[in-house]
GROMACS .gro file of C-alpha atoms in nm:
model
  129
    1MET     CA    1  -1.270  -0.342  -3.743
    2VAL     CA    2  -1.069  -0.243  -3.436
    3ALA     CA    3  -0.748  -0.051  -3.494
    4ALA     CA    4  -0.428  -0.247  -3.438
    5HIS     CA    5  -0.301   0.003  -3.182
    6HIS     CA    6  -0.615  -0.022  -2.969
    7VAL     CA    7  -0.556  -0.240  -2.666
    8SER     CA    8  -0.858  -0.373  -2.486
    9ARG     CA    9  -0.926  -0.334  -2.116
   10ARG     CA   10  -0.886  -0.710  -2.074
   11VAL     CA   11  -0.533  -0.699  -2.214
   12TRP     CA   12  -0.438  -0.414  -1.978
   13THR     CA   13  -0.595  -0.601  -1.688
   14ALA     CA   14  -0.393  -0.911  -1.776
   15VAL     CA   15  -0.074  -0.707  -1.805
   16GLY     CA   16  -0.146  -0.545  -1.467
   17LEU     CA   17  -0.212  -0.880  -1.301
   18ILE     CA   18   0.108  -1.028  -1.443
   19ALA     CA   19   0.307  -0.725  -1.327
   20ALA     CA   20   0.150  -0.748  -0.981
   21ALA     CA   21   0.232  -1.121  -0.962
   22ALA     CA   22   0.592  -1.049  -1.063
   23LEU     CA   23   0.621  -0.777  -0.799
   24ILE     CA   24   0.476  -1.005  -0.532
   25ALA     CA   25   0.717  -1.283  -0.633
   26ALA     CA   26   1.010  -1.042  -0.613
   27TYR     CA   27   0.901  -0.918  -0.269
   28TYR     CA   28   0.867  -1.279  -0.156
   29ARG     CA   29   1.210  -1.384  -0.278
   30LEU     CA   30   1.413  -1.073  -0.198
   31GLY     CA   31   1.420  -0.990   0.169
   32PRO     CA   32   1.492  -0.648   0.317
   33GLU     CA   33   1.847  -0.760   0.390
   34SER     CA   34   1.911  -0.787   0.013
   35GLY     CA   35   1.985  -0.414  -0.006
   36LEU     CA   36   1.750  -0.369  -0.302
   37TYR     CA   37   1.481  -0.190  -0.102
   38PRO     CA   38   1.507   0.189  -0.121
   39ARG     CA   39   1.590   0.373   0.199
   40CYS     CA   40   1.348   0.624   0.348
   41MET     CA   41   1.458   0.975   0.256
   42PHE     CA   42   1.259   1.126   0.545
   43ARG     CA   43   1.435   0.902   0.795
   44GLN     CA   44   1.776   0.972   0.645
   45LEU     CA   45   1.718   1.348   0.669
   46THR     CA   46   1.546   1.366   1.010
   47GLY     CA   47   1.629   1.045   1.194
   48LEU     CA   48   1.254   0.998   1.250
   49ASP     CA   49   1.025   0.729   1.108
   50CYS     CA   50   0.778   0.839   0.845
   51PRO     CA   51   0.429   0.681   0.838
   52GLY     CA   52   0.546   0.432   0.576
   53CYS     CA   53   0.872   0.326   0.741
   54GLY     CA   54   0.873  -0.050   0.775
   55SER     CA   55   0.604  -0.105   0.511
   56GLN     CA   56   0.831  -0.294   0.273
   57ARG     CA   57   0.953  -0.520   0.553
   58ALA     CA   58   0.593  -0.562   0.673
   59ILE     CA   59   0.477  -0.668   0.326
   60HIS     CA   60   0.768  -0.911   0.301
   61ALA     CA   61   0.678  -1.058   0.642
   62LEU     CA   62   0.310  -1.087   0.543
   63LEU     CA   63   0.400  -1.271   0.224
   64HIS     CA   64   0.577  -1.526   0.444
   65GLY     CA   65   0.280  -1.550   0.680
   66HIS     CA   66   0.447  -1.365   0.969
   67VAL     CA   67   0.165  -1.135   1.078
   68ALA     CA   68   0.309  -1.047   1.421
   69GLU     CA   69   0.642  -0.955   1.265
   70ALA     CA   70   0.462  -0.741   1.004
   71TRP     CA   71   0.267  -0.569   1.284
   72GLY     CA   72   0.598  -0.482   1.450
   73TYR     CA   73   0.733  -0.324   1.133
   74ASN     CA   74   0.430  -0.106   1.057
   75ALA     CA   75   0.101  -0.160   1.240
   76LEU     CA   76  -0.074   0.120   1.048
   77LEU     CA   77  -0.016  -0.061   0.720
   78LEU     CA   78  -0.188  -0.374   0.849
   79VAL     CA   79  -0.481  -0.175   0.985
   80GLU     CA   80  -0.523   0.016   0.660
   81MET     CA   81  -0.471  -0.275   0.417
   82PRO     CA   82  -0.843  -0.364   0.402
   83LEU     CA   83  -0.926   0.001   0.337
   84ILE     CA   84  -0.661   0.021   0.065
   85ALA     CA   85  -0.809  -0.289  -0.100
   86LEU     CA   86  -1.158  -0.139  -0.076
   87LEU     CA   87  -1.038   0.191  -0.225
   88LEU     CA   88  -0.875   0.010  -0.516
   89ALA     CA   89  -1.184  -0.203  -0.578
   90ALA     CA   90  -1.420   0.095  -0.554
   91GLY     CA   91  -1.202   0.293  -0.792
   92SER     CA   92  -1.206   0.018  -1.052
   93MET     CA   93  -1.582  -0.037  -1.015
   94ARG     CA   94  -1.694   0.325  -0.977
   95ARG     CA   95  -1.945   0.298  -1.260
   96ARG     CA   96  -2.116   0.002  -1.094
   97PHE     CA   97  -2.106   0.141  -0.741
   98PRO     CA   98  -2.101   0.521  -0.769
   99ARG     CA   99  -2.223   0.583  -0.413
  100LEU     CA  100  -1.953   0.361  -0.262
  101HIS     CA  101  -1.692   0.537  -0.474
  102ALA     CA  102  -1.824   0.878  -0.367
  103ALA     CA  103  -1.828   0.779   0.001
  104LEU     CA  104  -1.472   0.650  -0.012
  105ASN     CA  105  -1.355   0.964  -0.188
  106SER     CA  106  -1.527   1.200   0.052
  107ARG     CA  107  -1.355   1.490   0.221
  108SER     CA  108  -1.436   1.353   0.566
  109LEU     CA  109  -1.267   1.018   0.496
  110THR     CA  110  -0.966   1.196   0.348
  111VAL     CA  111  -0.933   1.420   0.655
  112THR     CA  112  -0.975   1.120   0.887
  113LEU     CA  113  -0.705   0.924   0.704
  114LEU     CA  114  -0.470   1.222   0.703
  115ALA     CA  115  -0.523   1.277   1.077
  116THR     CA  116  -0.464   0.904   1.140
  117ILE     CA  117  -0.141   0.909   0.942
  118ILE     CA  118  -0.014   1.221   1.119
  119GLY     CA  119  -0.115   1.078   1.457
  120TRP     CA  120   0.058   0.748   1.380
  121THR     CA  121   0.376   0.931   1.280
  122ILE     CA  122   0.382   1.128   1.605
  123ILE     CA  123   0.297   0.829   1.825
  124ARG     CA  124   0.547   0.591   1.668
  125ASN     CA  125   0.828   0.843   1.707
  126ILE     CA  126   0.740   0.940   2.065
  127LEU     CA  127   0.696   0.579   2.179
  128ASN     CA  128   0.974   0.457   1.948
  129ILE     CA  129   0.758   0.185   1.789
   0.00000   0.00000   0.00000
């Protein structure tokens, strides 16, 4: 018999999916003008955009099907979204696909992503994009 306090992986998956759906619904309904989105501490302290500045507005625009608007808010987010999805999938299926998981968690990919993020931060602040 399974202990009452043991919660199966399926239950946690269902809870996670419901939470994700609720978060997506909230992002869809509440626009950036609602004032509920947190402000960027880096931008408040330095006056510069961090690599993530505009991501919340970009996600909101994407949920409404406005890809060009999302690109204007944070192009790096749109470029990296497929990679983020792949990283999440590979992490959850690492037992099934250990080589994919290892490749995506390699030092070279980490360094490349870090360099891309730093480069994006510099470029977007120099070009004011």
